[in-house]
């Protein structure tokens, strides 16, 4: 239904959990290299439980390569703490791409700057950021909820 993109993910259980979310929502998981782990990682499969092999996973050498392979009209939303536009203000459409940054560094500043209008945030207080898999669950299920 949707496309979840993880740019250079580092922690296997996060990717495993997000794979499970994608399976549960009939979404595709795109992983942009370099990955901080092997796709054979035991922790990755444990977090995705028995389901990992059923997840629709696509691997990309770069975000530019992913974009070049998509239709020109697809929409990309960049999840960051550095935006003021709340994720629930967006009217999501099936096929949208939800893009998340790496655990330690977030999304590259250059990507945020060149996609300023499509940056969205999960409003919060008291912490610098949420766990990657938690952030993905919040936004992906809001996008799914809007289709019901
Ligand atoms: C652990 S966070 C990255 C933290 C990093 N130090 C930073 O400041 O961006 C990993 C990813 O989860 C997503 N994320 C976490 N909290 C978020 C929030 N409140 N709003 C939007 N995205 C969030 C973003 O995509 C982020 O790149």
PDB file of C-alpha atoms and ligand atoms in Angstrom:
ATOM      1  CA  UNK A   1       0.000   0.000   0.000  1.00  0.00           C
ATOM      2  CA  UNK A   2       2.828   2.358   0.971  1.00  0.00           C
ATOM      3  CA  UNK A   3       6.587   2.463   0.545  1.00  0.00           C
ATOM      4  CA  UNK A   4       8.824   2.726   3.583  1.00  0.00           C
ATOM      5  CA  UNK A   5      12.393   3.807   2.883  1.00  0.00           C
ATOM      6  CA  UNK A   6      15.208   3.414   5.398  1.00  0.00           C
ATOM      7  CA  UNK A   7      18.299   5.379   4.463  1.00  0.00           C
ATOM      8  CA  UNK A   8      21.424   3.566   5.676  1.00  0.00           C
ATOM      9  CA  UNK A   9      19.816   1.754   8.621  1.00  0.00           C
ATOM     10  CA  UNK A  10      22.279   0.618  11.280  1.00  0.00           C
ATOM     11  CA  UNK A  11      20.441  -1.457  13.881  1.00  0.00           C
ATOM     12  CA  UNK A  12      19.074  -4.862  12.756  1.00  0.00           C
ATOM     13  CA  UNK A  13      16.119  -5.140  15.185  1.00  0.00           C
ATOM     14  CA  UNK A  14      14.768  -1.775  13.974  1.00  0.00           C
ATOM     15  CA  UNK A  15      14.799  -2.923  10.364  1.00  0.00           C
ATOM     16  CA  UNK A  16      13.314  -6.291  11.388  1.00  0.00           C
ATOM     17  CA  UNK A  17      10.461  -4.574  13.209  1.00  0.00           C
ATOM     18  CA  UNK A  18       9.810  -2.225  10.324  1.00  0.00           C
ATOM     19  CA  UNK A  19       9.797  -5.192   7.932  1.00  0.00           C
ATOM     20  CA  UNK A  20       7.038  -6.684  10.037  1.00  0.00           C
ATOM     21  CA  UNK A  21       5.079  -3.412   9.926  1.00  0.00           C
ATOM     22  CA  UNK A  22       5.421  -3.388   6.147  1.00  0.00           C
ATOM     23  CA  UNK A  23       4.136  -6.930   5.872  1.00  0.00           C
ATOM     24  CA  UNK A  24       1.185  -6.088   8.135  1.00  0.00           C
ATOM     25  CA  UNK A  25       0.230  -3.119   5.958  1.00  0.00           C
ATOM     26  CA  UNK A  26       1.039  -4.637   2.546  1.00  0.00           C
ATOM     27  CA  UNK A  27       3.784  -2.064   2.128  1.00  0.00           C
ATOM     28  CA  UNK A  28       7.193  -2.345   0.486  1.00  0.00           C
ATOM     29  CA  UNK A  29      10.388  -1.874   2.470  1.00  0.00           C
ATOM     30  CA  UNK A  30      13.208  -0.094   0.613  1.00  0.00           C
ATOM     31  CA  UNK A  31      16.685  -0.253   2.136  1.00  0.00           C
ATOM     32  CA  UNK A  32      19.269   2.235   0.894  1.00  0.00           C
ATOM     33  CA  UNK A  33      22.898   1.099   1.259  1.00  0.00           C
ATOM     34  CA  UNK A  34      25.235   1.037   3.007  1.00  0.00           C
ATOM     35  CA  UNK A  35      23.474  -1.068   5.632  1.00  0.00           C
ATOM     36  CA  UNK A  36      25.036  -1.395   9.069  1.00  0.00           C
ATOM     37  CA  UNK A  37      24.367  -5.165   9.054  1.00  0.00           C
ATOM     38  CA  UNK A  38      23.949  -8.179   6.825  1.00  0.00           C
ATOM     39  CA  UNK A  39      20.486  -9.162   5.611  1.00  0.00           C
ATOM     40  CA  UNK A  40      21.285 -12.572   7.062  1.00  0.00           C
ATOM     41  CA  UNK A  41      21.656 -11.065  10.544  1.00  0.00           C
ATOM     42  CA  UNK A  42      20.073 -13.221  13.258  1.00  0.00           C
ATOM     43  CA  UNK A  43      18.744 -10.184  15.153  1.00  0.00           C
ATOM     44  CA  UNK A  44      17.106  -8.841  12.007  1.00  0.00           C
ATOM     45  CA  UNK A  45      15.242 -12.105  11.463  1.00  0.00           C
ATOM     46  CA  UNK A  46      14.405 -12.443  15.134  1.00  0.00           C
ATOM     47  CA  UNK A  47      12.799  -8.970  15.193  1.00  0.00           C
ATOM     48  CA  UNK A  48      10.897  -9.797  12.006  1.00  0.00           C
ATOM     49  CA  UNK A  49      10.187 -13.240  13.486  1.00  0.00           C
ATOM     50  CA  UNK A  50       9.270 -15.880  10.964  1.00  0.00           C
ATOM     51  CA  UNK A  51       7.933 -13.282   8.588  1.00  0.00           C
ATOM     52  CA  UNK A  52      11.095 -11.706   7.231  1.00  0.00           C
ATOM     53  CA  UNK A  53      11.198 -13.869   4.104  1.00  0.00           C
ATOM     54  CA  UNK A  54       7.679 -12.701   3.201  1.00  0.00           C
ATOM     55  CA  UNK A  55       8.517  -9.001   3.414  1.00  0.00           C
ATOM     56  CA  UNK A  56       8.731  -7.217   0.051  1.00  0.00           C
ATOM     57  CA  UNK A  57      12.246  -5.812   0.450  1.00  0.00           C
ATOM     58  CA  UNK A  58      14.091  -3.832  -2.241  1.00  0.00           C
ATOM     59  CA  UNK A  59      17.740  -2.884  -1.945  1.00  0.00           C
ATOM     60  CA  UNK A  60      19.189   0.282  -3.480  1.00  0.00           C
ATOM     61  CA  UNK A  61      22.737   1.571  -3.872  1.00  0.00           C
ATOM     62  CA  UNK A  62      21.567   5.141  -3.286  1.00  0.00           C
ATOM     63  CA  UNK A  63      18.407   7.189  -2.805  1.00  0.00           C
ATOM     64  CA  UNK A  64      19.022   8.725  -6.242  1.00  0.00           C
ATOM     65  CA  UNK A  65      18.915   5.239  -7.769  1.00  0.00           C
ATOM     66  CA  UNK A  66      15.601   4.528  -6.015  1.00  0.00           C
ATOM     67  CA  UNK A  67      14.093   7.801  -7.239  1.00  0.00           C
ATOM     68  CA  UNK A  68      15.312   7.240 -10.798  1.00  0.00           C
ATOM     69  CA  UNK A  69      13.459   3.920 -10.916  1.00  0.00           C
ATOM     70  CA  UNK A  70      10.080   5.358  -9.806  1.00  0.00           C
ATOM     71  CA  UNK A  71       7.391   7.093 -11.815  1.00  0.00           C
ATOM     72  CA  UNK A  72       7.878  10.877 -11.847  1.00  0.00           C
ATOM     73  CA  UNK A  73       4.602  11.601 -10.043  1.00  0.00           C
ATOM     74  CA  UNK A  74       5.220   9.552  -6.898  1.00  0.00           C
ATOM     75  CA  UNK A  75       5.296  11.533  -3.654  1.00  0.00           C
ATOM     76  CA  UNK A  76       8.106  11.441  -1.116  1.00  0.00           C
ATOM     77  CA  UNK A  77       7.746  12.484   2.537  1.00  0.00           C
ATOM     78  CA  UNK A  78      10.843  12.935   4.675  1.00  0.00           C
ATOM     79  CA  UNK A  79      10.526  12.195   8.388  1.00  0.00           C
ATOM     80  CA  UNK A  80      12.619  14.455  10.541  1.00  0.00           C
ATOM     81  CA  UNK A  81      12.592  16.201  13.903  1.00  0.00           C
ATOM     82  CA  UNK A  82      13.658  19.352  12.031  1.00  0.00           C
ATOM     83  CA  UNK A  83      10.281  20.170  10.485  1.00  0.00           C
ATOM     84  CA  UNK A  84       7.265  21.953  11.975  1.00  0.00           C
ATOM     85  CA  UNK A  85       4.685  20.283   9.775  1.00  0.00           C
ATOM     86  CA  UNK A  86       2.985  17.457  11.674  1.00  0.00           C
ATOM     87  CA  UNK A  87       2.641  14.112   9.892  1.00  0.00           C
ATOM     88  CA  UNK A  88      -1.144  14.058  10.502  1.00  0.00           C
ATOM     89  CA  UNK A  89      -1.578  17.239   8.446  1.00  0.00           C
ATOM     90  CA  UNK A  90      -0.664  15.284   5.309  1.00  0.00           C
ATOM     91  CA  UNK A  91      -3.381  13.545   3.294  1.00  0.00           C
ATOM     92  CA  UNK A  92      -1.504  10.374   2.417  1.00  0.00           C
ATOM     93  CA  UNK A  93      -2.187   8.472  -0.792  1.00  0.00           C
ATOM     94  CA  UNK A  94      -1.467   4.803  -1.548  1.00  0.00           C
ATOM     95  CA  UNK A  95       1.956   4.530  -3.154  1.00  0.00           C
ATOM     96  CA  UNK A  96       3.467   7.384  -1.141  1.00  0.00           C
ATOM     97  CA  UNK A  97       7.072   6.970  -0.018  1.00  0.00           C
ATOM     98  CA  UNK A  98       7.819   7.544   3.695  1.00  0.00           C
ATOM     99  CA  UNK A  99      11.530   8.161   4.164  1.00  0.00           C
ATOM    100  CA  UNK A 100      13.383   7.688   7.446  1.00  0.00           C
ATOM    101  CA  UNK A 101      16.966   8.469   8.411  1.00  0.00           C
ATOM    102  CA  UNK A 102      19.640   6.440  10.104  1.00  0.00           C
ATOM    103  CA  UNK A 103      19.545   5.862  13.824  1.00  0.00           C
ATOM    104  CA  UNK A 104      22.600   7.915  14.771  1.00  0.00           C
ATOM    105  CA  UNK A 105      22.456  10.785  12.291  1.00  0.00           C
ATOM    106  CA  UNK A 106      18.975  11.107  10.841  1.00  0.00           C
ATOM    107  CA  UNK A 107      18.485  12.172   7.222  1.00  0.00           C
ATOM    108  CA  UNK A 108      21.261  14.115   5.469  1.00  0.00           C
ATOM    109  CA  UNK A 109      20.832  17.900   5.711  1.00  0.00           C
ATOM    110  CA  UNK A 110      21.166  18.190   1.928  1.00  0.00           C
ATOM    111  CA  UNK A 111      18.203  15.845   1.386  1.00  0.00           C
ATOM    112  CA  UNK A 112      16.093  17.785   3.909  1.00  0.00           C
ATOM    113  CA  UNK A 113      17.021  21.129   2.358  1.00  0.00           C
ATOM    114  CA  UNK A 114      16.202  20.048  -1.185  1.00  0.00           C
ATOM    115  CA  UNK A 115      12.856  18.552  -0.077  1.00  0.00           C
ATOM    116  CA  UNK A 116      11.860  21.198   2.473  1.00  0.00           C
ATOM    117  CA  UNK A 117       8.176  21.245   1.454  1.00  0.00           C
ATOM    118  CA  UNK A 118       7.839  17.509   1.951  1.00  0.00           C
ATOM    119  CA  UNK A 119       9.508  17.263   5.356  1.00  0.00           C
ATOM    120  CA  UNK A 120       7.194  16.207   8.180  1.00  0.00           C
ATOM    121  CA  UNK A 121       7.575  15.534  11.886  1.00  0.00           C
ATOM    122  CA  UNK A 122       6.016  13.643  14.762  1.00  0.00           C
ATOM    123  CA  UNK A 123       5.462  16.339  17.393  1.00  0.00           C
ATOM    124  CA  UNK A 124       6.998  15.398  20.757  1.00  0.00           C
ATOM    125  CA  UNK A 125       8.694  16.882  23.784  1.00  0.00           C
ATOM    126  CA  UNK A 126      11.263  15.809  26.344  1.00  0.00           C
ATOM    127  CA  UNK A 127      13.494  13.807  23.991  1.00  0.00           C
ATOM    128  CA  UNK A 128      15.589  14.572  20.912  1.00  0.00           C
ATOM    129  CA  UNK A 129      13.983  11.895  18.757  1.00  0.00           C
ATOM    130  CA  UNK A 130      11.956   8.686  18.765  1.00  0.00           C
ATOM    131  CA  UNK A 131      13.230   5.218  18.011  1.00  0.00           C
ATOM    132  CA  UNK A 132      13.290   4.605  14.256  1.00  0.00           C
ATOM    133  CA  UNK A 133      10.836   1.677  14.333  1.00  0.00           C
ATOM    134  CA  UNK A 134       8.466   3.604  16.609  1.00  0.00           C
ATOM    135  CA  UNK A 135       8.512   6.601  14.264  1.00  0.00           C
ATOM    136  CA  UNK A 136       7.850   4.338  11.268  1.00  0.00           C
ATOM    137  CA  UNK A 137       4.905   2.659  13.025  1.00  0.00           C
ATOM    138  CA  UNK A 138       3.283   5.969  13.954  1.00  0.00           C
ATOM    139  CA  UNK A 139       3.408   7.437  10.458  1.00  0.00           C
ATOM    140  CA  UNK A 140       2.725   4.262   8.490  1.00  0.00           C
ATOM    141  CA  UNK A 141      -0.391   3.418  10.502  1.00  0.00           C
ATOM    142  CA  UNK A 142      -1.669   6.990  10.236  1.00  0.00           C
ATOM    143  CA  UNK A 143      -1.261   6.708   6.459  1.00  0.00           C
ATOM    144  CA  UNK A 144      -3.165   3.387   6.506  1.00  0.00           C
ATOM    145  CA  UNK A 145      -5.843   4.774   8.842  1.00  0.00           C
ATOM    146  CA  UNK A 146      -6.550   7.580   6.403  1.00  0.00           C
ATOM    147  CA  UNK A 147      -7.409   5.048   3.686  1.00  0.00           C
ATOM    148  CA  UNK A 148     -10.218   3.446   5.768  1.00  0.00           C
TER     149      UNK A 148
HETATM  150  C1  LIG B   1      16.701   7.924  16.001  1.00  0.00           C
HETATM  151  S1  LIG B   1      16.138   9.027  14.787  1.00  0.00           S
HETATM  152  C2  LIG B   1      17.590   9.966  14.329  1.00  0.00           C
HETATM  153  C3  LIG B   1      18.105  10.850  15.374  1.00  0.00           C
HETATM  154  C4  LIG B   1      19.132  11.822  14.871  1.00  0.00           C
HETATM  155  N1  LIG B   1      20.062  12.117  15.941  1.00  0.00           N
HETATM  156  C5  LIG B   1      18.480  13.108  14.400  1.00  0.00           C
HETATM  157  O1  LIG B   1      18.605  14.116  15.083  1.00  0.00           O
HETATM  158  O2  LIG B   1      17.819  13.125  13.333  1.00  0.00           O
HETATM  159  C6  LIG B   1      16.003   8.008  13.338  1.00  0.00           C
HETATM  160  C7  LIG B   1      14.948   8.475  12.365  1.00  0.00           C
HETATM  161  O3  LIG B   1      13.660   8.302  12.949  1.00  0.00           O
HETATM  162  C8  LIG B   1      12.778   9.292  12.467  1.00  0.00           C
HETATM  163  N2  LIG B   1      12.264  10.049  13.612  1.00  0.00           N
HETATM  164  C9  LIG B   1      12.547   9.862  14.921  1.00  0.00           C
HETATM  165  N3  LIG B   1      11.853  10.730  15.679  1.00  0.00           N
HETATM  166  C10 LIG B   1      11.108  11.484  14.826  1.00  0.00           C
HETATM  167  C11 LIG B   1      10.171  12.549  14.992  1.00  0.00           C
HETATM  168  N4  LIG B   1       9.816  13.024  16.178  1.00  0.00           N
HETATM  169  N5  LIG B   1       9.599  13.071  13.880  1.00  0.00           N
HETATM  170  C12 LIG B   1       9.906  12.596  12.661  1.00  0.00           C
HETATM  171  N6  LIG B   1      10.791  11.603  12.445  1.00  0.00           N
HETATM  172  C13 LIG B   1      11.373  11.041  13.504  1.00  0.00           C
HETATM  173  C14 LIG B   1      13.566  10.158  11.494  1.00  0.00           C
HETATM  174  O4  LIG B   1      13.379   9.701  10.181  1.00  0.00           O
HETATM  175  C15 LIG B   1      14.993   9.923  11.951  1.00  0.00           C
HETATM  176  O5  LIG B   1      15.903  10.155  10.908  1.00  0.00           O
END
